[in-house]
Amino acid sequence: EAAVTQSPRNKVTVTGGNVTLSCRQTNSHNYMYWYRQDTGHGLRLIHYSYGAGNLQIGDVPDGYKATRTTQEDFFLLLELASPSQTSLYFCASQFRDNHYEQYFGPGTRLTVL
Amino acid sequence: GDSVTQTEGLVTVTEGLPVKLNCTYQTTYLTIAFFWYVQYLNEAPQVLLKSSTDNKRTEHQGFHATLHKSSSSFHLQKSSAQLSDSALYYCALSLSNNRIFFGDGTQLVVKP
């Protein structure tokens, strides 16, 4: 079974702070995704990647950067965190084409004060 | 544009009765796949079932869904809801460019 881990699991920062969320998958999946989940909005795609060095823009990218350093690791960067970025963040991986399901990590709860 | 619509934000059903969660979509892509994901309280979403074949019923854990391209729908149904089915359900459209679109989710509450 696919294993996706995220760190940290909880993070509190202040407005203007610098935050990096980490995601690692250990099943050689090609695609990785970052989502935020907010009540009333469901899962919204921030950024995604086809492989190491590749980055694609999702639906709500403003205020976020991402980097895929290896096939296993995908990072989400908030360089000037704002209270509107307080949310639950999920990372997911997908094996190959669109007929394969996504496997989600346990989530990171971020609070920006 | 491409999108997924789940019309009900909350569905409440009595244990043992049938339940239906609605999902419709909009896309111009021909090669598509559909998923229902379930998210239990304080857990991550996980796939419940998937389909990419028109008019073919797919089943898992007592739930079933049929992709109907003619009506752009992929509704989720179960004949007898259980208390343990209470969760947040997402319908998702996956395109051949590997973009995935989630609906806003339907919270299912099963009451005794």
CSV table of C-alpha atoms in Angstrom, one decimal:
chain,number,residue,atom,x,y,z
A,1,GLU,CA,0.0,0.0,0.0
A,2,ALA,CA,1.2,3.5,-0.8
A,3,ALA,CA,2.8,5.4,2.0
A,4,VAL,CA,2.7,9.2,2.1
A,5,THR,CA,4.0,11.0,5.1
A,6,GLN,CA,3.8,14.7,6.0
A,7,SER,CA,5.7,16.8,8.4
A,8,PRO,CA,5.1,18.6,10.6
A,9,ARG,CA,1.6,17.4,11.6
A,10,ASN,CA,0.8,20.7,13.3
A,11,LYS,CA,2.4,24.1,12.8
A,12,VAL,CA,1.7,27.5,14.3
A,13,THR,CA,3.3,30.6,12.9
A,14,VAL,CA,2.8,34.3,12.9
A,15,THR,CA,1.8,36.6,10.1
A,16,GLY,CA,4.7,37.2,7.8
A,17,GLY,CA,6.5,34.0,8.9
A,18,ASN,CA,8.2,31.5,6.7
A,19,VAL,CA,6.8,28.0,6.6
A,20,THR,CA,7.8,24.8,4.8
A,21,LEU,CA,5.6,21.8,4.7
A,22,SER,CA,7.2,18.5,3.7
A,23,CYS,CA,5.8,15.5,1.9
A,24,ARG,CA,7.4,12.2,1.2
A,25,GLN,CA,6.1,9.2,-0.7
A,26,THR,CA,7.9,5.9,-0.8
A,27,ASN,CA,6.1,4.0,-3.6
A,28,SER,CA,7.8,5.5,-6.7
A,29,HIS,CA,4.7,7.4,-7.8
A,30,ASN,CA,5.2,9.9,-10.6
A,31,TYR,CA,2.7,12.5,-9.5
A,32,MET,CA,2.4,14.5,-6.3
A,33,TYR,CA,-0.1,17.1,-5.3
A,34,TRP,CA,-0.6,19.7,-2.6
A,35,TYR,CA,-4.2,20.6,-1.5
A,36,ARG,CA,-5.7,22.7,1.2
A,37,GLN,CA,-9.0,21.8,2.8
A,38,ASP,CA,-11.3,24.3,4.2
A,39,THR,CA,-14.9,23.9,5.4
A,40,GLY,CA,-17.3,24.8,2.6
A,41,HIS,CA,-14.6,24.6,-0.1
A,42,GLY,CA,-13.6,21.0,-0.1
A,43,LEU,CA,-10.2,20.1,-1.4
A,44,ARG,CA,-8.5,22.8,-3.5
A,45,LEU,CA,-5.4,22.1,-5.5
A,46,ILE,CA,-2.4,24.4,-4.9
A,47,HIS,CA,0.4,22.9,-6.9
A,48,TYR,CA,1.3,19.6,-8.4
A,49,SER,CA,4.3,17.9,-10.0
A,50,TYR,CA,4.9,15.2,-12.7
A,51,GLY,CA,8.4,14.4,-11.3
A,52,ALA,CA,11.6,15.7,-9.9
A,53,GLY,CA,12.2,19.3,-11.0
A,54,ASN,CA,8.7,19.7,-12.5
A,55,LEU,CA,6.0,22.0,-11.1
A,56,GLN,CA,2.5,22.7,-12.3
A,57,ILE,CA,0.2,25.4,-11.0
A,58,GLY,CA,-3.1,24.4,-9.5
A,59,ASP,CA,-6.3,26.4,-8.8
A,60,VAL,CA,-5.2,28.4,-5.7
A,61,PRO,CA,-1.5,29.0,-6.1
A,62,ASP,CA,-1.3,32.6,-4.8
A,63,GLY,CA,1.0,32.9,-1.8
A,64,TYR,CA,2.5,29.4,-2.2
A,65,LYS,CA,5.6,28.1,-3.8
A,66,ALA,CA,6.4,24.4,-4.3
A,67,THR,CA,9.5,22.4,-5.1
A,68,ARG,CA,9.9,18.7,-6.1
A,69,THR,CA,13.5,17.8,-5.3
A,70,THR,CA,13.3,14.1,-5.9
A,71,GLN,CA,10.7,11.6,-6.9
A,72,GLU,CA,9.9,11.1,-3.3
A,73,ASP,CA,9.9,14.6,-1.9
A,74,PHE,CA,7.6,17.5,-2.5
A,75,PHE,CA,7.7,20.7,-0.5
A,76,LEU,CA,5.2,23.5,0.0
A,77,LEU,CA,6.6,26.9,0.9
A,78,LEU,CA,4.8,29.9,2.4
A,79,GLU,CA,7.3,32.7,2.4
A,80,LEU,CA,5.0,35.4,4.0
A,81,ALA,CA,2.3,33.5,5.8
A,82,SER,CA,-1.1,35.2,6.2
A,83,PRO,CA,-4.1,34.3,8.4
A,84,SER,CA,-6.0,33.4,5.2
A,85,GLN,CA,-3.6,30.5,4.8
A,86,THR,CA,-4.7,28.9,8.0
A,87,SER,CA,-5.9,25.5,6.8
A,88,LEU,CA,-5.5,21.8,6.7
A,89,TYR,CA,-3.0,20.8,4.1
A,90,PHE,CA,-2.9,17.4,2.4
A,91,CYS,CA,-0.2,16.0,0.1
A,92,ALA,CA,-1.1,13.2,-2.3
A,93,SER,CA,0.6,10.9,-4.7
A,94,GLN,CA,-0.6,9.1,-7.8
A,95,PHE,CA,1.1,6.3,-9.7
A,96,ARG,CA,0.8,7.2,-13.3
A,97,ASP,CA,-2.1,8.3,-15.5
A,98,ASN,CA,-5.5,9.6,-14.5
A,99,HIS,CA,-7.0,6.1,-14.0
A,100,TYR,CA,-5.1,5.6,-10.8
A,101,GLU,CA,-6.3,6.9,-7.5
A,102,GLN,CA,-4.5,9.3,-5.3
A,103,TYR,CA,-3.1,8.4,-1.9
A,104,PHE,CA,-3.2,11.1,0.7
A,105,GLY,CA,-0.9,11.8,3.5
A,106,PRO,CA,-2.2,12.4,7.1
A,107,GLY,CA,-2.3,16.2,6.7
A,108,THR,CA,-0.7,19.2,8.3
A,109,ARG,CA,-2.7,21.6,10.3
A,110,LEU,CA,-1.3,25.1,9.9
A,111,THR,CA,-2.4,28.1,12.0
A,112,VAL,CA,-1.2,31.6,11.1
A,113,LEU,CA,-1.8,34.1,13.9
B,1,GLY,CA,-14.2,24.9,-17.8
B,2,ASP,CA,-13.9,21.5,-16.1
B,3,SER,CA,-15.8,21.2,-12.9
B,4,VAL,CA,-17.5,18.8,-10.5
B,5,THR,CA,-20.7,19.6,-8.7
B,6,GLN,CA,-22.0,18.0,-5.6
B,7,THR,CA,-25.4,19.6,-4.9
B,8,GLU,CA,-25.9,18.6,-1.3
B,9,GLY,CA,-23.6,19.8,1.4
B,10,LEU,CA,-25.3,17.6,4.0
B,11,VAL,CA,-27.3,14.4,3.7
B,12,THR,CA,-28.9,12.9,6.7
B,13,VAL,CA,-30.4,9.4,6.5
B,14,THR,CA,-31.7,6.9,9.0
B,15,GLU,CA,-29.7,3.7,9.5
B,16,GLY,CA,-31.0,0.9,7.2
B,17,LEU,CA,-32.5,3.2,4.6
B,18,PRO,CA,-31.0,3.8,1.1
B,19,VAL,CA,-28.8,6.8,0.4
B,20,LYS,CA,-27.8,8.6,-2.7
B,21,LEU,CA,-25.1,11.3,-3.1
B,22,ASN,CA,-25.3,13.3,-6.3
B,23,CYS,CA,-22.4,14.2,-8.5
B,24,THR,CA,-22.4,15.8,-11.9
B,25,TYR,CA,-19.6,17.1,-14.0
B,26,GLN,CA,-18.6,19.3,-16.9
B,27,THR,CA,-15.6,18.7,-19.2
B,28,THR,CA,-14.6,18.6,-22.8
B,29,TYR,CA,-12.0,15.8,-22.3
B,30,LEU,CA,-12.9,12.5,-23.7
B,31,THR,CA,-10.5,10.3,-21.6
B,32,ILE,CA,-11.7,10.7,-18.1
B,33,ALA,CA,-11.9,8.8,-14.9
B,34,PHE,CA,-14.1,9.2,-11.9
B,35,PHE,CA,-13.5,8.6,-8.2
B,36,TRP,CA,-15.4,8.7,-5.0
B,37,TYR,CA,-13.2,9.5,-2.0
B,38,VAL,CA,-14.4,9.1,1.6
B,39,GLN,CA,-12.9,11.0,4.5
B,40,TYR,CA,-13.7,9.8,8.0
B,41,LEU,CA,-13.3,12.2,10.9
B,42,ASN,CA,-9.7,13.2,11.6
B,43,GLU,CA,-8.4,11.1,8.8
B,44,ALA,CA,-7.2,11.7,5.3
B,45,PRO,CA,-9.3,11.1,2.2
B,46,GLN,CA,-9.1,7.6,0.7
B,47,VAL,CA,-10.5,6.2,-2.5
B,48,LEU,CA,-13.9,4.4,-2.2
B,49,LEU,CA,-14.4,3.4,-5.8
B,50,LYS,CA,-13.5,4.5,-9.3
B,51,SER,CA,-14.7,4.2,-12.9
B,52,SER,CA,-13.8,5.2,-16.4
B,53,THR,CA,-16.3,3.0,-18.3
B,54,ASP,CA,-19.5,4.5,-19.5
B,55,ASN,CA,-22.7,2.8,-18.1
B,56,LYS,CA,-20.7,0.2,-16.1
B,57,ARG,CA,-21.6,-0.2,-12.5
B,58,THR,CA,-18.7,-0.3,-10.0
B,59,GLU,CA,-19.1,-1.5,-6.4
B,60,HIS,CA,-17.1,-1.4,-3.2
B,61,GLN,CA,-17.9,-1.8,0.5
B,62,GLY,CA,-21.6,-1.9,-0.3
B,63,PHE,CA,-21.6,1.3,-2.3
B,64,HIS,CA,-22.1,1.5,-6.0
B,65,ALA,CA,-21.9,4.1,-8.8
B,66,THR,CA,-22.4,4.1,-12.5
B,67,LEU,CA,-20.7,6.6,-14.8
B,68,HIS,CA,-23.3,8.0,-17.2
B,69,LYS,CA,-21.7,10.2,-19.8
B,70,SER,CA,-25.0,11.0,-21.4
B,71,SER,CA,-26.1,12.8,-18.3
B,72,SER,CA,-22.6,13.7,-17.0
B,73,SER,CA,-23.2,12.0,-13.7
B,74,PHE,CA,-21.5,9.6,-11.3
B,75,HIS,CA,-23.9,9.4,-8.3
B,76,LEU,CA,-23.0,7.3,-5.3
B,77,GLN,CA,-25.6,5.0,-3.8
B,78,LYS,CA,-26.0,2.4,-1.1
B,79,SER,CA,-29.1,0.3,-0.4
B,80,SER,CA,-28.8,0.3,3.4
B,81,ALA,CA,-26.9,3.0,5.2
B,82,GLN,CA,-24.8,2.0,8.2
B,83,LEU,CA,-23.8,4.2,11.2
B,84,SER,CA,-20.2,3.7,10.1
B,85,ASP,CA,-20.9,5.3,6.7
B,86,SER,CA,-21.0,8.7,8.4
B,87,ALA,CA,-18.2,10.6,6.7
B,88,LEU,CA,-17.4,13.3,4.2
B,89,TYR,CA,-17.6,12.1,0.6
B,90,TYR,CA,-15.9,13.7,-2.4
B,91,CYS,CA,-16.6,13.1,-6.0
B,92,ALA,CA,-13.6,13.7,-8.3
B,93,LEU,CA,-13.0,14.0,-12.0
B,94,SER,CA,-9.6,13.0,-13.3
B,95,LEU,CA,-8.5,14.2,-16.7
B,96,SER,CA,-6.0,12.7,-19.1
B,97,ASN,CA,-3.6,15.6,-18.3
B,98,ASN,CA,-3.6,14.3,-14.7
B,99,ARG,CA,-5.5,17.3,-13.4
B,100,ILE,CA,-8.1,16.3,-10.9
B,101,PHE,CA,-11.1,18.3,-9.9
B,102,PHE,CA,-12.9,17.6,-6.6
B,103,GLY,CA,-16.4,18.6,-5.7
B,104,ASP,CA,-17.0,20.5,-2.5
B,105,GLY,CA,-17.9,17.4,-0.7
B,106,THR,CA,-21.1,16.0,0.9
B,107,GLN,CA,-21.3,15.3,4.6
B,108,LEU,CA,-23.2,12.1,5.2
B,109,VAL,CA,-24.8,11.6,8.6
B,110,VAL,CA,-26.4,8.3,9.4
B,111,LYS,CA,-28.7,8.4,12.4
B,112,PRO,CA,-29.9,5.4,14.5
